[in-house]
Amino acid sequence: MARTAIIAPSLLSADFARLESAVRIAEEGGAEWLHVDVMDGHFVPNITVGPLIVEALRPLTRLVLDCHLMIENPDQYIPQFVNAGADVVTVHVETCPHLNRTIQHIKSLGVKAGVALNPATTLGAIEEILPELDMVLLMSVNPGFGGQSFIPTLYRRAETLRSWIRRDNLECLIEADGGIKLDNIARVHAAGVDVIVSGSGIFGSDDPVGTIREMRRVAGSGS
């Protein structure tokens, strides 16, 4: 059975003065998720948004709010993002010394739990906990800034992770984030990625709505 690609426009590349417009672009293009990049200036060298932005977004849309916590001490803030309206909360394996506890914490709050891996972090870091996860996010850039170039080791990593999920018959999505645009989205999906995050690839284009629609078509999720 063919996998359906989920397109998740990243608000990191949107106009922060017009976030509601970005939400409408995502909806009109047929995106299913909105990706919210949360950065603290410690784990990554940038500072972005917090729970208040998620809380402001929640009444505006029924799209899945996919919150990617690129922060130190994520356990301290997970309840705030859930209360603000997050549907998916993803933490970095690099920041969670007690990853099982963190994942159970997220799931106990009634939302989906994901774990992200930086490009140089071995897949083995999440192999033991994979059966507990709703999603694994493979970074295809080093996190911290939008508009970076795609790191092609993502293809091999996604293929390997997909083989593990298939081998153990798991219900776990694979997400990829970083440098994904129209010219590589088909190969990203073919490598095993279910949820495709794109920021500058969408909001940096001349026609963001049309770009989302074309991404859905190219990745096999549109008509």
Short mmCIF file of C-alpha atoms in Angstrom, two decimals, residues 46-191:
data_model
loop_
_atom_site.label_atom_id
_atom_site.label_comp_id
_atom_site.label_asym_id
_atom_site.label_seq_id
_atom_site.Cartn_x
_atom_site.Cartn_y
_atom_site.Cartn_z
CA ASN A 46 18.90 31.02 17.47
CA ILE A 47 15.78 32.06 19.39
CA THR A 48 12.32 31.75 17.88
CA VAL A 49 8.87 31.20 19.39
CA GLY A 50 7.34 29.85 22.59
CA PRO A 51 4.00 28.51 23.82
CA LEU A 52 2.26 31.87 23.41
CA ILE A 53 2.62 31.67 19.63
CA VAL A 54 1.21 28.15 19.62
CA GLU A 55 -1.67 29.37 21.77
CA ALA A 56 -2.31 32.19 19.28
CA LEU A 57 -2.24 29.78 16.33
CA ARG A 58 -4.55 27.17 17.81
CA PRO A 59 -7.87 29.02 17.33
CA LEU A 60 -6.92 29.92 13.76
CA THR A 61 -6.77 26.42 12.29
CA ARG A 62 -7.62 22.75 12.61
CA LEU A 63 -4.32 21.74 11.02
CA VAL A 64 -2.01 19.58 13.13
CA LEU A 65 0.37 21.79 15.11
CA ASP A 66 3.70 19.98 15.00
CA CYS A 67 5.97 21.49 17.69
CA HIS A 68 9.67 20.75 17.31
CA LEU A 69 11.46 21.61 20.55
CA MET A 70 15.07 22.46 19.77
CA ILE A 71 15.66 23.41 23.39
CA GLU A 72 17.52 22.30 26.48
CA ASN A 73 15.47 20.86 29.36
CA PRO A 74 12.40 20.17 27.20
CA ASP A 75 10.61 18.35 30.03
CA GLN A 76 10.18 21.67 31.79
CA TYR A 77 8.22 23.13 28.86
CA ILE A 78 6.33 20.17 27.38
CA PRO A 79 3.13 20.79 29.42
CA GLN A 80 3.09 24.43 28.34
CA PHE A 81 3.15 23.51 24.65
CA VAL A 82 0.50 20.83 25.12
CA ASN A 83 -1.74 23.26 27.01
CA ALA A 84 -1.19 25.83 24.27
CA GLY A 85 -2.57 23.42 21.67
CA ALA A 86 0.25 21.31 20.25
CA ASP A 87 -0.85 18.05 18.62
CA VAL A 88 2.66 16.61 18.23
CA VAL A 89 5.62 17.37 20.49
CA THR A 90 9.08 16.36 19.29
CA VAL A 91 12.19 16.50 21.47
CA HIS A 92 15.83 15.99 20.52
CA VAL A 93 17.56 12.82 21.63
CA GLU A 94 20.65 14.97 22.21
CA THR A 95 18.89 16.91 25.00
CA CYS A 96 17.09 14.05 26.78
CA PRO A 97 19.23 11.88 29.10
CA HIS A 98 16.09 10.03 30.24
CA LEU A 99 14.41 9.70 26.85
CA ASN A 100 11.93 6.99 27.80
CA ARG A 101 10.66 9.11 30.70
CA THR A 102 10.33 12.16 28.45
CA ILE A 103 8.38 10.24 25.80
CA GLN A 104 6.03 8.76 28.38
CA HIS A 105 5.54 12.27 29.78
CA ILE A 106 4.48 13.60 26.38
CA LYS A 107 2.12 10.69 25.72
CA SER A 108 0.57 10.95 29.17
CA LEU A 109 -0.58 14.46 28.21
CA GLY A 110 -2.61 13.06 25.32
CA VAL A 111 -0.53 14.14 22.32
CA LYS A 112 1.78 12.39 19.85
CA ALA A 113 5.43 11.99 20.83
CA GLY A 114 8.38 12.36 18.47
CA VAL A 115 12.15 12.25 18.77
CA ALA A 116 14.48 14.26 16.54
CA LEU A 117 18.04 13.37 15.57
CA ASN A 118 20.68 15.77 14.28
CA PRO A 119 22.45 14.72 11.05
CA ALA A 120 25.52 13.34 12.88
CA THR A 121 23.56 11.46 15.56
CA THR A 122 23.46 7.72 14.96
CA LEU A 123 20.09 6.07 14.38
CA GLY A 124 21.04 3.61 17.09
CA ALA A 125 20.30 6.33 19.63
CA ILE A 126 16.57 5.69 19.19
CA GLU A 127 16.51 2.01 18.18
CA GLU A 128 15.59 0.75 21.66
CA ILE A 129 12.76 3.25 22.12
CA LEU A 130 11.41 3.10 18.56
CA PRO A 131 8.37 0.97 19.51
CA GLU A 132 7.27 3.74 21.91
CA LEU A 133 7.44 6.55 19.36
CA ASP A 134 4.76 8.06 17.18
CA MET A 135 7.35 9.76 14.99
CA VAL A 136 11.09 10.12 14.35
CA LEU A 137 12.30 13.42 12.91
CA LEU A 138 15.49 13.16 10.88
CA MET A 139 17.18 16.52 10.48
CA SER A 140 18.53 17.07 6.98
CA VAL A 141 20.34 20.26 8.05
CA ASN A 142 22.06 21.18 11.29
CA PRO A 143 19.28 22.78 13.34
CA GLY A 144 19.18 26.45 14.17
CA PHE A 145 18.47 28.40 11.00
CA GLY A 146 16.18 28.25 8.00
CA GLY A 147 17.34 28.25 4.40
CA GLN A 148 20.26 25.82 4.80
CA SER A 149 21.39 23.32 2.17
CA PHE A 150 20.05 19.77 2.30
CA ILE A 151 22.41 17.08 3.66
CA PRO A 152 21.99 14.03 1.39
CA THR A 153 22.81 11.40 4.04
CA LEU A 154 19.13 11.83 4.90
CA TYR A 155 18.24 9.40 2.12
CA ARG A 156 20.28 6.54 3.57
CA ARG A 157 19.16 7.27 7.11
CA ALA A 158 15.49 7.34 6.13
CA GLU A 159 15.80 4.10 4.20
CA THR A 160 17.43 2.38 7.18
CA LEU A 161 14.84 3.70 9.62
CA ARG A 162 12.00 2.67 7.30
CA SER A 163 13.42 -0.86 7.17
CA TRP A 164 13.42 -1.05 10.98
CA ILE A 165 9.81 0.17 11.16
CA ARG A 166 8.73 -2.33 8.53
CA ARG A 167 10.70 -5.18 10.13
CA ASP A 168 9.02 -4.69 13.50
CA ASN A 169 5.61 -3.75 12.05
CA LEU A 170 5.56 -0.43 13.92
CA GLU A 171 3.12 2.47 13.64
CA CYS A 172 5.78 5.20 13.55
CA LEU A 173 6.00 8.09 11.12
CA ILE A 174 9.27 9.40 9.70
CA GLU A 175 9.60 13.16 9.36
CA ALA A 176 12.39 15.07 7.61
CA ASP A 177 13.26 18.72 8.09
CA GLY A 178 15.80 20.93 6.36
CA GLY A 179 16.54 21.99 2.81
CA ILE A 180 13.60 20.13 1.25
CA LYS A 181 12.24 21.74 -1.90
CA LEU A 182 10.48 20.76 -5.10
CA ASP A 183 13.69 19.43 -6.63
CA ASN A 184 14.29 16.78 -3.95
CA ILE A 185 10.92 16.14 -2.29
CA ALA A 186 10.08 13.11 -4.44
CA ARG A 187 13.32 11.36 -3.52
CA VAL A 188 12.87 12.26 0.16
CA HIS A 189 9.44 10.64 0.16
CA ALA A 190 10.69 7.62 -1.81
CA ALA A 191 13.42 7.09 0.81
#
